[in-house]
Amino acid sequence: MTLLWILLATVLGSVGTVAAAAVFVGLPESWRRLAMGPLLCYATGILLATALLELLPHALATAAPAGVLRGVLGGLVLFFLVEWALRSRPADRRRDGAHRGGAAPLILVSDGLHNFVDGVIIASAFLASLPLGVVAALAVVAHELPQELGDMAILVDGGFSPARALWWNAVSASVAIPGALLAYVAFEPAVQVVPYALAVAAAGFLYIGLADLVPALDRRPGVAGFRAPLLLLLGVATVLLLGEEHGPVP
């Protein structure tokens, strides 16, 4: 029965939130183009705040700081190398926009790691108690909803068709399910991996936000003047509002 609760909560907390992002796919193309700049500003704030206010504090609460920071550094180097390899392809050099060839694949990798950890956390909470598991699942839904919307914007801006962006976002979200199953069958080893997976995911979000999205924001329509910083701060405020207290994984 516990396994059933874990699977239901994990599907709701990860794959289910992608359905909300499907609203973006349903918008007319002209509307999507107009909304892209503001959404990317908002997504930047969410990525930076999620990395610095959610993922890293949780990782530092459950592992030695030196190991977590090595994970962040290793993640930054890894994502730089991946993007460098992607940009080295002739097809990517012909694209317009500095980040179009790199940010979309990187967001899928980072979000996949994040979702894997969400699955581990949900399963760990349910193994402790049913009420704690329900609270953990609700917390995952709360912070995943705005993030999935931002991810959709980044993927579509990176050259994905709306349908393809929705599909790959769902694939990335589904990684939470093996994370939950791993925590269920091998609780201790799975929990020990969590802080380092969080560190690498945080590195990916920081790299995408600072290296790919921020430099291109001033060239986006709809974000002139103070709109860009205000929308970025709105993304930060969303994470602050929906954030959770950080302590050891249950």
CSV table of C-alpha atoms in Angstrom, one decimal:
chain,number,residue,atom,x,y,z
A,1,MET,CA,0.0,0.0,0.0
A,2,THR,CA,2.9,2.4,0.8
A,3,LEU,CA,4.4,1.8,-2.7
A,4,LEU,CA,1.0,2.7,-4.3
A,5,TRP,CA,0.9,6.0,-2.3
A,6,ILE,CA,4.5,6.7,-3.3
A,7,LEU,CA,3.8,6.1,-7.0
A,8,LEU,CA,0.6,8.1,-7.1
A,9,ALA,CA,2.2,11.1,-5.3
A,10,THR,CA,5.3,10.9,-7.5
A,11,VAL,CA,3.3,11.0,-10.7
A,12,LEU,CA,1.2,13.9,-9.4
A,13,GLY,CA,4.2,15.8,-8.2
A,14,SER,CA,6.3,15.4,-11.3
A,15,VAL,CA,4.6,14.3,-14.5
A,16,GLY,CA,1.3,15.8,-13.5
A,17,THR,CA,2.7,19.3,-13.2
A,18,VAL,CA,3.7,19.1,-16.9
A,19,ALA,CA,0.0,19.2,-17.8
A,20,ALA,CA,-0.2,22.7,-16.4
A,21,ALA,CA,2.7,23.7,-18.6
A,22,ALA,CA,0.7,22.4,-21.6
A,23,VAL,CA,-1.4,25.5,-21.3
A,24,PHE,CA,1.6,27.4,-22.9
A,25,VAL,CA,1.6,24.9,-25.8
A,26,GLY,CA,-2.1,25.7,-26.5
A,27,LEU,CA,-1.5,29.4,-26.9
A,28,PRO,CA,-1.6,30.8,-30.5
A,29,GLU,CA,1.9,31.2,-31.9
A,30,SER,CA,1.7,35.0,-31.9
A,31,TRP,CA,0.8,35.0,-28.2
A,32,ARG,CA,3.7,32.6,-27.4
A,33,ARG,CA,6.1,34.9,-29.3
A,34,LEU,CA,4.9,37.9,-27.3
A,35,ALA,CA,5.0,36.0,-24.0
A,36,MET,CA,8.5,34.5,-24.6
A,37,GLY,CA,10.6,37.4,-23.3
A,38,PRO,CA,8.6,37.9,-20.0
A,39,LEU,CA,8.5,34.2,-19.4
A,40,LEU,CA,12.2,33.8,-19.9
A,41,CYS,CA,12.8,36.6,-17.4
A,42,TYR,CA,10.5,34.9,-15.0
A,43,ALA,CA,12.1,31.5,-15.6
A,44,THR,CA,15.6,33.1,-14.9
A,45,GLY,CA,14.4,34.2,-11.5
A,46,ILE,CA,13.0,30.8,-10.7
A,47,LEU,CA,16.1,29.0,-11.8
A,48,LEU,CA,18.5,31.1,-9.8
A,49,ALA,CA,16.3,31.1,-6.7
A,50,THR,CA,15.6,27.4,-6.9
A,51,ALA,CA,19.4,26.7,-7.1
A,52,LEU,CA,20.4,29.1,-4.3
A,53,LEU,CA,17.4,29.0,-2.0
A,54,GLU,CA,16.1,25.4,-2.4
A,55,LEU,CA,18.6,22.9,-3.8
A,56,LEU,CA,21.8,24.1,-2.3
A,57,PRO,CA,20.4,24.7,1.3
A,58,HIS,CA,18.9,21.2,1.2
A,59,ALA,CA,22.1,19.7,0.0
A,60,LEU,CA,24.2,21.5,2.6
A,61,ALA,CA,21.8,20.4,5.3
A,62,THR,CA,22.4,16.7,4.5
A,63,ALA,CA,26.1,16.5,3.4
A,64,ALA,CA,29.5,18.1,4.1
A,65,PRO,CA,29.8,21.5,2.5
A,66,ALA,CA,33.1,20.7,0.8
A,67,GLY,CA,31.5,17.7,-1.0
A,68,VAL,CA,28.5,19.7,-2.0
A,69,LEU,CA,30.6,22.5,-3.4
A,70,ARG,CA,32.8,20.1,-5.3
A,71,GLY,CA,29.5,18.8,-6.8
A,72,VAL,CA,28.6,22.3,-7.8
A,73,LEU,CA,32.0,23.0,-9.4
A,74,GLY,CA,31.9,19.7,-11.2
A,75,GLY,CA,28.4,20.4,-12.4
A,76,LEU,CA,29.4,23.8,-13.8
A,77,VAL,CA,32.4,22.3,-15.6
A,78,LEU,CA,30.2,19.5,-17.0
A,79,PHE,CA,27.5,21.8,-18.3
A,80,PHE,CA,30.1,24.1,-19.8
A,81,LEU,CA,31.6,21.2,-21.7
A,82,VAL,CA,28.2,19.9,-22.8
A,83,GLU,CA,27.2,23.3,-24.1
A,84,TRP,CA,30.6,23.8,-25.8
A,85,ALA,CA,30.2,20.5,-27.6
A,86,LEU,CA,26.7,21.4,-28.7
A,87,ARG,CA,27.8,24.8,-30.0
A,88,SER,CA,30.6,23.3,-31.9
A,89,ARG,CA,28.2,21.5,-34.2
A,90,PRO,CA,27.8,23.3,-37.6
A,91,ALA,CA,24.0,23.2,-37.3
A,92,ASP,CA,24.2,25.1,-34.0
A,93,ARG,CA,26.6,27.7,-35.3
A,94,ARG,CA,24.1,28.6,-38.0
A,95,ARG,CA,21.3,29.3,-35.5
A,96,ASP,CA,20.4,32.8,-34.4
A,97,GLY,CA,20.8,33.6,-30.7
A,98,ALA,CA,23.7,32.7,-28.6
A,99,HIS,CA,22.0,30.3,-26.3
A,100,ARG,CA,19.6,28.5,-28.7
A,101,GLY,CA,21.8,25.5,-29.2
A,102,GLY,CA,22.7,24.9,-25.6
A,103,ALA,CA,20.2,25.9,-23.0
A,104,ALA,CA,17.4,23.6,-24.1
A,105,PRO,CA,19.3,20.3,-23.6
A,106,LEU,CA,20.9,21.5,-20.4
A,107,ILE,CA,17.6,22.4,-18.8
A,108,LEU,CA,16.4,18.8,-19.5
A,109,VAL,CA,19.5,17.3,-17.8
A,110,SER,CA,19.3,19.6,-14.8
A,111,ASP,CA,15.6,19.2,-14.4
A,112,GLY,CA,15.9,15.5,-14.8
A,113,LEU,CA,18.3,15.4,-11.9
A,114,HIS,CA,16.0,17.6,-9.9
A,115,ASN,CA,13.0,15.4,-10.6
A,116,PHE,CA,15.0,12.3,-9.6
A,117,VAL,CA,15.7,13.9,-6.3
A,118,ASP,CA,12.1,14.9,-5.9
A,119,GLY,CA,11.1,11.2,-6.3
A,120,VAL,CA,13.6,10.2,-3.7
A,121,ILE,CA,12.3,12.8,-1.2
A,122,ILE,CA,8.6,11.8,-1.8
A,123,ALA,CA,9.4,8.1,-1.2
A,124,SER,CA,11.5,8.8,1.8
A,125,ALA,CA,8.8,10.9,3.4
A,126,PHE,CA,6.1,8.3,2.8
A,127,LEU,CA,8.4,5.6,4.3
A,128,ALA,CA,8.5,7.8,7.4
A,129,SER,CA,4.7,8.4,7.6
A,130,LEU,CA,1.7,8.9,5.4
A,131,PRO,CA,1.0,12.5,6.5
A,132,LEU,CA,4.6,13.5,6.0
A,133,GLY,CA,4.5,11.9,2.5
A,134,VAL,CA,1.4,13.9,1.6
A,135,VAL,CA,3.0,17.1,2.7
A,136,ALA,CA,6.2,16.4,0.8
A,137,ALA,CA,4.2,15.6,-2.4
A,138,LEU,CA,2.3,18.9,-2.1
A,139,ALA,CA,5.6,20.8,-1.6
A,140,VAL,CA,6.9,19.2,-4.8
A,141,VAL,CA,3.8,20.2,-6.8
A,142,ALA,CA,4.0,23.8,-5.5
A,143,HIS,CA,7.6,24.3,-6.6
A,144,GLU,CA,7.4,22.3,-9.8
A,145,LEU,CA,4.4,24.2,-11.3
A,146,PRO,CA,6.1,27.5,-12.1
A,147,GLN,CA,9.4,25.8,-12.9
A,148,GLU,CA,7.7,23.6,-15.6
A,149,LEU,CA,6.2,26.7,-17.2
A,150,GLY,CA,9.6,28.3,-17.3
A,151,ASP,CA,11.2,25.1,-18.7
A,152,MET,CA,8.6,25.1,-21.5
A,153,ALA,CA,9.5,28.6,-22.4
A,154,ILE,CA,13.2,27.8,-22.5
A,155,LEU,CA,12.7,24.7,-24.7
A,156,VAL,CA,10.4,26.5,-27.2
A,157,ASP,CA,12.9,29.4,-27.3
A,158,GLY,CA,15.7,26.9,-27.9
A,159,GLY,CA,14.1,25.7,-31.2
A,160,PHE,CA,11.8,22.9,-29.9
A,161,SER,CA,8.3,22.7,-31.3
A,162,PRO,CA,5.7,23.2,-28.6
A,163,ALA,CA,4.7,19.5,-28.9
A,164,ARG,CA,8.3,18.3,-28.8
A,165,ALA,CA,9.0,20.6,-25.8
A,166,LEU,CA,6.0,19.1,-24.0
A,167,TRP,CA,7.1,15.6,-24.7
A,168,TRP,CA,10.7,16.1,-23.5
A,169,ASN,CA,9.5,18.0,-20.5
A,170,ALA,CA,7.3,15.0,-19.6
A,171,VAL,CA,10.3,12.6,-20.1
A,172,SER,CA,12.4,14.7,-17.8
A,173,ALA,CA,9.7,14.8,-15.2
A,174,SER,CA,9.2,11.1,-15.4
A,175,VAL,CA,12.7,10.5,-14.0
A,176,ALA,CA,11.1,11.1,-10.6
A,177,ILE,CA,9.5,7.7,-10.8
A,178,PRO,CA,12.8,5.7,-10.8
A,179,GLY,CA,14.1,8.0,-8.1
A,180,ALA,CA,11.0,7.1,-5.9
A,181,LEU,CA,11.4,3.4,-6.7
A,182,LEU,CA,15.1,3.4,-5.8
A,183,ALA,CA,14.4,5.1,-2.5
A,184,TYR,CA,11.7,2.5,-1.8
A,185,VAL,CA,13.9,-0.6,-2.4
A,186,ALA,CA,17.2,0.9,-1.3
A,187,PHE,CA,16.4,3.7,1.1
A,188,GLU,CA,19.9,4.4,2.7
A,189,PRO,CA,22.0,4.4,-0.6
A,190,ALA,CA,19.4,6.5,-2.4
A,191,VAL,CA,19.3,9.1,0.4
A,192,GLN,CA,23.1,9.4,0.4
A,193,VAL,CA,23.1,10.3,-3.3
A,194,VAL,CA,20.5,13.1,-2.9
A,195,PRO,CA,22.8,16.0,-1.8
A,196,TYR,CA,25.2,15.5,-4.6
A,197,ALA,CA,22.5,15.2,-7.2
A,198,LEU,CA,21.0,18.4,-5.8
A,199,ALA,CA,24.4,20.1,-6.1
A,200,VAL,CA,24.8,19.1,-9.8
A,201,ALA,CA,21.2,20.2,-10.5
A,202,ALA,CA,21.8,23.5,-8.8
A,203,ALA,CA,24.9,24.0,-11.0
A,204,GLY,CA,22.9,23.4,-14.1
A,205,PHE,CA,20.2,25.9,-13.1
A,206,LEU,CA,22.9,28.5,-12.2
A,207,TYR,CA,24.8,27.9,-15.5
A,208,ILE,CA,21.6,28.2,-17.6
A,209,GLY,CA,20.4,31.3,-15.8
A,210,LEU,CA,23.7,33.2,-15.7
A,211,ALA,CA,25.5,32.1,-18.8
A,212,ASP,CA,22.6,31.5,-21.3
A,213,LEU,CA,19.5,33.5,-20.3
A,214,VAL,CA,20.6,36.7,-18.6
A,215,PRO,CA,23.0,37.8,-21.4
A,216,ALA,CA,20.1,37.5,-23.9
A,217,LEU,CA,17.3,39.2,-21.9
A,218,ASP,CA,18.0,42.7,-23.1
A,219,ARG,CA,17.3,41.6,-26.7
A,220,ARG,CA,13.9,40.2,-26.0
A,221,PRO,CA,10.7,42.0,-26.9
A,222,GLY,CA,8.4,42.9,-24.0
A,223,VAL,CA,11.1,43.3,-21.4
A,224,ALA,CA,12.2,46.8,-22.0
A,225,GLY,CA,13.0,49.2,-19.1
A,226,PHE,CA,12.4,47.8,-15.6
A,227,ARG,CA,10.3,44.9,-16.8
A,228,ALA,CA,13.2,42.4,-17.0
A,229,PRO,CA,14.4,42.9,-13.4
A,230,LEU,CA,10.8,43.1,-12.1
A,231,LEU,CA,9.9,39.8,-13.8
A,232,LEU,CA,13.1,38.2,-12.6
A,233,LEU,CA,12.3,39.3,-9.0
A,234,LEU,CA,8.8,37.9,-9.5
A,235,GLY,CA,10.4,34.5,-10.2
A,236,VAL,CA,12.5,34.8,-7.1
A,237,ALA,CA,9.4,35.8,-5.1
A,238,THR,CA,7.5,32.8,-6.4
A,239,VAL,CA,10.2,30.4,-5.1
A,240,LEU,CA,10.3,32.3,-1.7
A,241,LEU,CA,6.5,32.0,-1.4
A,242,LEU,CA,6.3,28.3,-2.3
A,243,GLY,CA,9.6,27.3,-0.7
A,244,GLU,CA,10.0,24.8,2.1
A,245,GLU,CA,12.0,24.6,5.2
A,246,HIS,CA,15.3,22.7,4.7
A,247,GLY,CA,16.5,20.0,7.0
A,248,PRO,CA,17.7,16.5,6.6
A,249,VAL,CA,15.7,14.3,4.2
A,250,PRO,CA,13.0,12.5,6.3
